[in-house]
């Protein structure tokens, strides 16, 4: 879940249940590892692992070190990722880390292009696939990720940096309000049959 309050409750409870030497890792695409670690009794044992979707196909894992994450914890988490066959890229504990700091504004801008009527959803996706050699267009990717997740990440970026360039597109928020969440709901920027 990209719901910060849910993650904080889970990690607080895990901290109470686990042995003091257990490393805890959160798969998060934007929530601060330092903040998650702050609710535990051993913040030095907490790190972040941002897996890319679909996890079985994508080899990248962003490793995020919280402010108090120990070298020992970070090494253990990295070794675990490598054991899973993943390629590890370290990113700072900043909103969106590296991947979503770049990816989500691109998706958000594609939604603005749609909202402004510059191109259709199909046109935007075709242009980005054929013009920039991306495997899928930004709106299809947003549908795959989940529009609610995209909106949540954009809100974290906007709040974290207090910069209007990260302001979520109103059309993205409207789609989420309508329950158009992408592939998982059958409709997003494209329509999906189940």
PDB file of C-alpha atoms in Angstrom:
ATOM      1  CA  UNK A   1       0.000   0.000   0.000  1.00  0.00           C
ATOM      2  CA  UNK A   2       1.204   3.526  -0.727  1.00  0.00           C
ATOM      3  CA  UNK A   3      -0.831   4.665   2.256  1.00  0.00           C
ATOM      4  CA  UNK A   4       1.671   6.111   4.717  1.00  0.00           C
ATOM      5  CA  UNK A   5      -0.533   5.636   7.782  1.00  0.00           C
ATOM      6  CA  UNK A   6      -1.035   1.939   6.972  1.00  0.00           C
ATOM      7  CA  UNK A   7       2.708   1.415   6.536  1.00  0.00           C
ATOM      8  CA  UNK A   8       3.468   3.189   9.819  1.00  0.00           C
ATOM      9  CA  UNK A   9       1.006   0.966  11.700  1.00  0.00           C
ATOM     10  CA  UNK A  10       2.431  -2.186  10.106  1.00  0.00           C
ATOM     11  CA  UNK A  11       6.049  -1.285  10.846  1.00  0.00           C
ATOM     12  CA  UNK A  12       5.258  -0.247  14.408  1.00  0.00           C
ATOM     13  CA  UNK A  13       3.590  -3.633  14.954  1.00  0.00           C
ATOM     14  CA  UNK A  14       6.415  -5.540  13.227  1.00  0.00           C
ATOM     15  CA  UNK A  15       8.894  -3.767  15.476  1.00  0.00           C
ATOM     16  CA  UNK A  16       6.975  -5.041  18.507  1.00  0.00           C
ATOM     17  CA  UNK A  17       6.776  -8.626  17.199  1.00  0.00           C
ATOM     18  CA  UNK A  18      10.226  -9.197  15.667  1.00  0.00           C
ATOM     19  CA  UNK A  19      13.525  -9.966  17.340  1.00  0.00           C
ATOM     20  CA  UNK A  20      15.738  -6.864  17.735  1.00  0.00           C
ATOM     21  CA  UNK A  21      18.211  -8.116  15.085  1.00  0.00           C
ATOM     22  CA  UNK A  22      15.615  -8.566  12.311  1.00  0.00           C
ATOM     23  CA  UNK A  23      15.965  -6.298   9.272  1.00  0.00           C
ATOM     24  CA  UNK A  24      12.730  -4.764   8.008  1.00  0.00           C
ATOM     25  CA  UNK A  25      12.304  -3.581   4.425  1.00  0.00           C
ATOM     26  CA  UNK A  26       9.428  -1.689   2.899  1.00  0.00           C
ATOM     27  CA  UNK A  27       8.489  -1.991  -0.754  1.00  0.00           C
ATOM     28  CA  UNK A  28       7.494   1.594  -1.373  1.00  0.00           C
ATOM     29  CA  UNK A  29       7.511   3.777  -4.439  1.00  0.00           C
ATOM     30  CA  UNK A  30       7.595   7.126  -2.669  1.00  0.00           C
ATOM     31  CA  UNK A  31       7.140   7.041   1.128  1.00  0.00           C
ATOM     32  CA  UNK A  32      10.120   8.142   3.235  1.00  0.00           C
ATOM     33  CA  UNK A  33      12.060   5.242   4.741  1.00  0.00           C
ATOM     34  CA  UNK A  34      13.234   7.560   7.527  1.00  0.00           C
ATOM     35  CA  UNK A  35       9.598   8.256   8.401  1.00  0.00           C
ATOM     36  CA  UNK A  36       8.690   4.552   8.339  1.00  0.00           C
ATOM     37  CA  UNK A  37      11.738   3.698  10.475  1.00  0.00           C
ATOM     38  CA  UNK A  38      10.841   6.394  13.017  1.00  0.00           C
ATOM     39  CA  UNK A  39       7.943   4.335  14.403  1.00  0.00           C
ATOM     40  CA  UNK A  40      10.147   1.304  15.084  1.00  0.00           C
ATOM     41  CA  UNK A  41      12.309   0.591  18.113  1.00  0.00           C
ATOM     42  CA  UNK A  42      15.333  -0.091  15.862  1.00  0.00           C
ATOM     43  CA  UNK A  43      15.294   2.439  12.981  1.00  0.00           C
ATOM     44  CA  UNK A  44      18.803   1.329  12.044  1.00  0.00           C
ATOM     45  CA  UNK A  45      17.279  -2.017  10.972  1.00  0.00           C
ATOM     46  CA  UNK A  46      14.908  -0.487   8.389  1.00  0.00           C
ATOM     47  CA  UNK A  47      15.592   0.055   4.681  1.00  0.00           C
ATOM     48  CA  UNK A  48      13.579   0.454   1.506  1.00  0.00           C
ATOM     49  CA  UNK A  49      13.254  -1.795  -1.519  1.00  0.00           C
ATOM     50  CA  UNK A  50      11.321  -0.325  -4.439  1.00  0.00           C
ATOM     51  CA  UNK A  51      10.471  -3.212  -6.771  1.00  0.00           C
ATOM     52  CA  UNK A  52       9.325  -2.328 -10.291  1.00  0.00           C
ATOM     53  CA  UNK A  53       6.139  -3.807 -11.759  1.00  0.00           C
ATOM     54  CA  UNK A  54       5.628  -6.428 -12.958  1.00  0.00           C
ATOM     55  CA  UNK A  55       8.034  -7.752 -10.325  1.00  0.00           C
ATOM     56  CA  UNK A  56       8.693 -11.146 -12.012  1.00  0.00           C
ATOM     57  CA  UNK A  57       9.786  -9.419 -15.243  1.00  0.00           C
ATOM     58  CA  UNK A  58      11.514  -6.247 -14.082  1.00  0.00           C
ATOM     59  CA  UNK A  59      15.032  -6.702 -12.750  1.00  0.00           C
ATOM     60  CA  UNK A  60      15.502  -3.354 -11.004  1.00  0.00           C
ATOM     61  CA  UNK A  61      15.178  -2.769  -7.277  1.00  0.00           C
ATOM     62  CA  UNK A  62      15.868   0.677  -5.878  1.00  0.00           C
ATOM     63  CA  UNK A  63      17.568   0.390  -2.504  1.00  0.00           C
ATOM     64  CA  UNK A  64      16.753   3.212  -0.134  1.00  0.00           C
ATOM     65  CA  UNK A  65      18.753   3.967   2.982  1.00  0.00           C
ATOM     66  CA  UNK A  66      16.883   5.859   5.680  1.00  0.00           C
ATOM     67  CA  UNK A  67      18.722   8.462   7.727  1.00  0.00           C
ATOM     68  CA  UNK A  68      19.412   5.901  10.479  1.00  0.00           C
ATOM     69  CA  UNK A  69      19.770   2.741   8.348  1.00  0.00           C
ATOM     70  CA  UNK A  70      22.948   0.910   9.344  1.00  0.00           C
ATOM     71  CA  UNK A  71      25.515  -0.305   6.828  1.00  0.00           C
ATOM     72  CA  UNK A  72      24.876  -3.857   8.047  1.00  0.00           C
ATOM     73  CA  UNK A  73      21.129  -3.611   7.362  1.00  0.00           C
ATOM     74  CA  UNK A  74      21.672  -2.024   3.961  1.00  0.00           C
ATOM     75  CA  UNK A  75      24.150  -4.754   2.987  1.00  0.00           C
ATOM     76  CA  UNK A  76      21.750  -7.511   4.080  1.00  0.00           C
ATOM     77  CA  UNK A  77      18.872  -5.975   2.116  1.00  0.00           C
ATOM     78  CA  UNK A  78      21.083  -5.569  -0.973  1.00  0.00           C
ATOM     79  CA  UNK A  79      22.235  -9.199  -0.712  1.00  0.00           C
ATOM     80  CA  UNK A  80      18.607 -10.303  -0.458  1.00  0.00           C
ATOM     81  CA  UNK A  81      17.720  -8.363  -3.622  1.00  0.00           C
ATOM     82  CA  UNK A  82      20.659  -9.921  -5.456  1.00  0.00           C
ATOM     83  CA  UNK A  83      19.617 -13.377  -4.187  1.00  0.00           C
ATOM     84  CA  UNK A  84      16.255 -12.711  -5.870  1.00  0.00           C
ATOM     85  CA  UNK A  85      18.104 -12.002  -9.127  1.00  0.00           C
ATOM     86  CA  UNK A  86      17.491  -8.268  -9.023  1.00  0.00           C
ATOM     87  CA  UNK A  87      19.802  -5.452 -10.044  1.00  0.00           C
ATOM     88  CA  UNK A  88      20.310  -3.003  -7.180  1.00  0.00           C
ATOM     89  CA  UNK A  89      20.469   0.752  -7.647  1.00  0.00           C
ATOM     90  CA  UNK A  90      20.864   2.886  -4.541  1.00  0.00           C
ATOM     91  CA  UNK A  91      18.657   5.966  -4.310  1.00  0.00           C
ATOM     92  CA  UNK A  92      18.497   8.667  -1.655  1.00  0.00           C
ATOM     93  CA  UNK A  93      15.553   8.794   0.725  1.00  0.00           C
ATOM     94  CA  UNK A  94      13.890  11.656  -1.110  1.00  0.00           C
ATOM     95  CA  UNK A  95      10.285  11.816  -2.364  1.00  0.00           C
ATOM     96  CA  UNK A  96       9.881   9.450  -5.310  1.00  0.00           C
ATOM     97  CA  UNK A  97      13.478   8.208  -5.002  1.00  0.00           C
ATOM     98  CA  UNK A  98      15.044   8.093  -8.516  1.00  0.00           C
ATOM     99  CA  UNK A  99      12.628   6.174 -10.736  1.00  0.00           C
ATOM    100  CA  UNK A 100       9.369   7.813  -9.685  1.00  0.00           C
ATOM    101  CA  UNK A 101      10.949  11.263  -9.427  1.00  0.00           C
ATOM    102  CA  UNK A 102      11.489  10.956 -13.195  1.00  0.00           C
ATOM    103  CA  UNK A 103       8.625   8.659 -14.247  1.00  0.00           C
ATOM    104  CA  UNK A 104       5.644  10.186 -12.454  1.00  0.00           C
ATOM    105  CA  UNK A 105       6.106  13.750 -13.754  1.00  0.00           C
ATOM    106  CA  UNK A 106       6.277  12.271 -17.275  1.00  0.00           C
ATOM    107  CA  UNK A 107       3.013  10.392 -16.705  1.00  0.00           C
ATOM    108  CA  UNK A 108       1.454  13.476 -15.113  1.00  0.00           C
ATOM    109  CA  UNK A 109       2.475  15.608 -18.105  1.00  0.00           C
ATOM    110  CA  UNK A 110       0.928  13.033 -20.461  1.00  0.00           C
ATOM    111  CA  UNK A 111      -2.338  13.403 -18.506  1.00  0.00           C
ATOM    112  CA  UNK A 112      -2.109  17.188 -18.919  1.00  0.00           C
ATOM    113  CA  UNK A 113      -1.626  16.702 -22.684  1.00  0.00           C
ATOM    114  CA  UNK A 114      -4.794  14.579 -22.704  1.00  0.00           C
ATOM    115  CA  UNK A 115      -6.711  17.074 -20.527  1.00  0.00           C
ATOM    116  CA  UNK A 116      -5.735  19.951 -22.819  1.00  0.00           C
ATOM    117  CA  UNK A 117      -6.886  18.019 -25.901  1.00  0.00           C
ATOM    118  CA  UNK A 118      -3.470  18.097 -27.543  1.00  0.00           C
ATOM    119  CA  UNK A 119      -3.725  14.384 -28.396  1.00  0.00           C
ATOM    120  CA  UNK A 120      -5.897  11.374 -27.573  1.00  0.00           C
ATOM    121  CA  UNK A 121      -4.782   8.736 -25.076  1.00  0.00           C
ATOM    122  CA  UNK A 122      -4.025   6.406 -27.975  1.00  0.00           C
ATOM    123  CA  UNK A 123      -2.094   9.152 -29.761  1.00  0.00           C
ATOM    124  CA  UNK A 124      -0.037  10.050 -26.689  1.00  0.00           C
ATOM    125  CA  UNK A 125       0.904   6.419 -26.089  1.00  0.00           C
ATOM    126  CA  UNK A 126       1.735   5.786 -29.761  1.00  0.00           C
ATOM    127  CA  UNK A 127       3.839   8.963 -29.942  1.00  0.00           C
ATOM    128  CA  UNK A 128       5.901   8.018 -26.906  1.00  0.00           C
ATOM    129  CA  UNK A 129       6.310   4.381 -27.974  1.00  0.00           C
ATOM    130  CA  UNK A 130       7.242   5.140 -31.561  1.00  0.00           C
ATOM    131  CA  UNK A 131       8.975   8.471 -31.007  1.00  0.00           C
ATOM    132  CA  UNK A 132      11.050   7.634 -27.937  1.00  0.00           C
ATOM    133  CA  UNK A 133      11.279   3.835 -28.232  1.00  0.00           C
ATOM    134  CA  UNK A 134       9.545   3.197 -24.908  1.00  0.00           C
ATOM    135  CA  UNK A 135       7.993  -0.276 -24.536  1.00  0.00           C
ATOM    136  CA  UNK A 136       4.625   1.196 -23.565  1.00  0.00           C
ATOM    137  CA  UNK A 137       3.077   4.631 -23.573  1.00  0.00           C
ATOM    138  CA  UNK A 138       2.838   6.709 -20.387  1.00  0.00           C
ATOM    139  CA  UNK A 139      -0.964   6.476 -20.100  1.00  0.00           C
ATOM    140  CA  UNK A 140      -0.987   2.701 -20.617  1.00  0.00           C
ATOM    141  CA  UNK A 141       1.782   2.478 -18.017  1.00  0.00           C
ATOM    142  CA  UNK A 142      -0.263   4.612 -15.609  1.00  0.00           C
ATOM    143  CA  UNK A 143      -3.214   2.265 -16.132  1.00  0.00           C
ATOM    144  CA  UNK A 144      -0.936  -0.698 -15.400  1.00  0.00           C
ATOM    145  CA  UNK A 145       0.501   0.897 -12.237  1.00  0.00           C
ATOM    146  CA  UNK A 146      -2.934   2.069 -11.072  1.00  0.00           C
ATOM    147  CA  UNK A 147      -4.145   5.637 -11.328  1.00  0.00           C
ATOM    148  CA  UNK A 148      -4.719   5.765  -7.572  1.00  0.00           C
ATOM    149  CA  UNK A 149      -1.079   4.820  -7.010  1.00  0.00           C
ATOM    150  CA  UNK A 150       0.094   7.411  -9.558  1.00  0.00           C
ATOM    151  CA  UNK A 151      -2.002  10.086  -7.852  1.00  0.00           C
ATOM    152  CA  UNK A 152      -0.659   9.096  -4.437  1.00  0.00           C
ATOM    153  CA  UNK A 153       2.942   9.323  -5.647  1.00  0.00           C
ATOM    154  CA  UNK A 154       2.330  12.702  -7.309  1.00  0.00           C
ATOM    155  CA  UNK A 155       0.868  13.987  -4.035  1.00  0.00           C
ATOM    156  CA  UNK A 156       3.972  12.795  -2.148  1.00  0.00           C
ATOM    157  CA  UNK A 157       6.206  14.560  -4.691  1.00  0.00           C
ATOM    158  CA  UNK A 158       4.117  17.747  -4.597  1.00  0.00           C
ATOM    159  CA  UNK A 159       4.012  17.866  -0.793  1.00  0.00           C
ATOM    160  CA  UNK A 160       7.631  16.750  -0.386  1.00  0.00           C
ATOM    161  CA  UNK A 161       9.126  19.370  -2.680  1.00  0.00           C
ATOM    162  CA  UNK A 162       6.471  22.120  -2.426  1.00  0.00           C
ATOM    163  CA  UNK A 163       6.992  22.636  -6.142  1.00  0.00           C
ATOM    164  CA  UNK A 164       4.106  23.241  -8.551  1.00  0.00           C
ATOM    165  CA  UNK A 165       5.800  21.149 -11.233  1.00  0.00           C
ATOM    166  CA  UNK A 166       4.657  18.111  -9.226  1.00  0.00           C
ATOM    167  CA  UNK A 167       1.031  19.235  -8.888  1.00  0.00           C
ATOM    168  CA  UNK A 168      -1.169  16.267  -9.853  1.00  0.00           C
ATOM    169  CA  UNK A 169      -3.171  16.875 -13.012  1.00  0.00           C
ATOM    170  CA  UNK A 170      -6.846  17.507 -12.136  1.00  0.00           C
ATOM    171  CA  UNK A 171      -7.912  14.931 -14.745  1.00  0.00           C
ATOM    172  CA  UNK A 172      -5.897  12.250 -12.938  1.00  0.00           C
ATOM    173  CA  UNK A 173      -7.686  13.093  -9.679  1.00  0.00           C
ATOM    174  CA  UNK A 174     -11.079  13.029 -11.453  1.00  0.00           C
ATOM    175  CA  UNK A 175     -10.429   9.573 -12.904  1.00  0.00           C
ATOM    176  CA  UNK A 176      -9.528   8.275  -9.443  1.00  0.00           C
ATOM    177  CA  UNK A 177     -12.667   9.888  -7.958  1.00  0.00           C
ATOM    178  CA  UNK A 178     -14.713   8.143 -10.662  1.00  0.00           C
ATOM    179  CA  UNK A 179     -13.177   4.782  -9.766  1.00  0.00           C
ATOM    180  CA  UNK A 180     -11.332   4.620 -13.089  1.00  0.00           C
ATOM    181  CA  UNK A 181      -8.126   3.182 -11.682  1.00  0.00           C
ATOM    182  CA  UNK A 182      -6.716   1.541 -14.798  1.00  0.00           C
ATOM    183  CA  UNK A 183      -6.324  -2.169 -15.532  1.00  0.00           C
ATOM    184  CA  UNK A 184      -7.488  -3.269 -12.079  1.00  0.00           C
ATOM    185  CA  UNK A 185     -10.885  -1.560 -12.472  1.00  0.00           C
ATOM    186  CA  UNK A 186     -11.309  -2.209 -16.198  1.00  0.00           C
ATOM    187  CA  UNK A 187     -11.085   1.444 -17.139  1.00  0.00           C
ATOM    188  CA  UNK A 188      -8.502   4.172 -16.913  1.00  0.00           C
ATOM    189  CA  UNK A 189      -7.122   6.115 -19.829  1.00  0.00           C
ATOM    190  CA  UNK A 190      -7.960   3.010 -21.856  1.00  0.00           C
ATOM    191  CA  UNK A 191     -10.764   0.431 -21.484  1.00  0.00           C
ATOM    192  CA  UNK A 192      -9.848  -3.127 -20.476  1.00  0.00           C
ATOM    193  CA  UNK A 193     -11.909  -6.306 -20.761  1.00  0.00           C
ATOM    194  CA  UNK A 194     -11.620  -8.769 -17.925  1.00  0.00           C
TER     195      UNK A 194
END
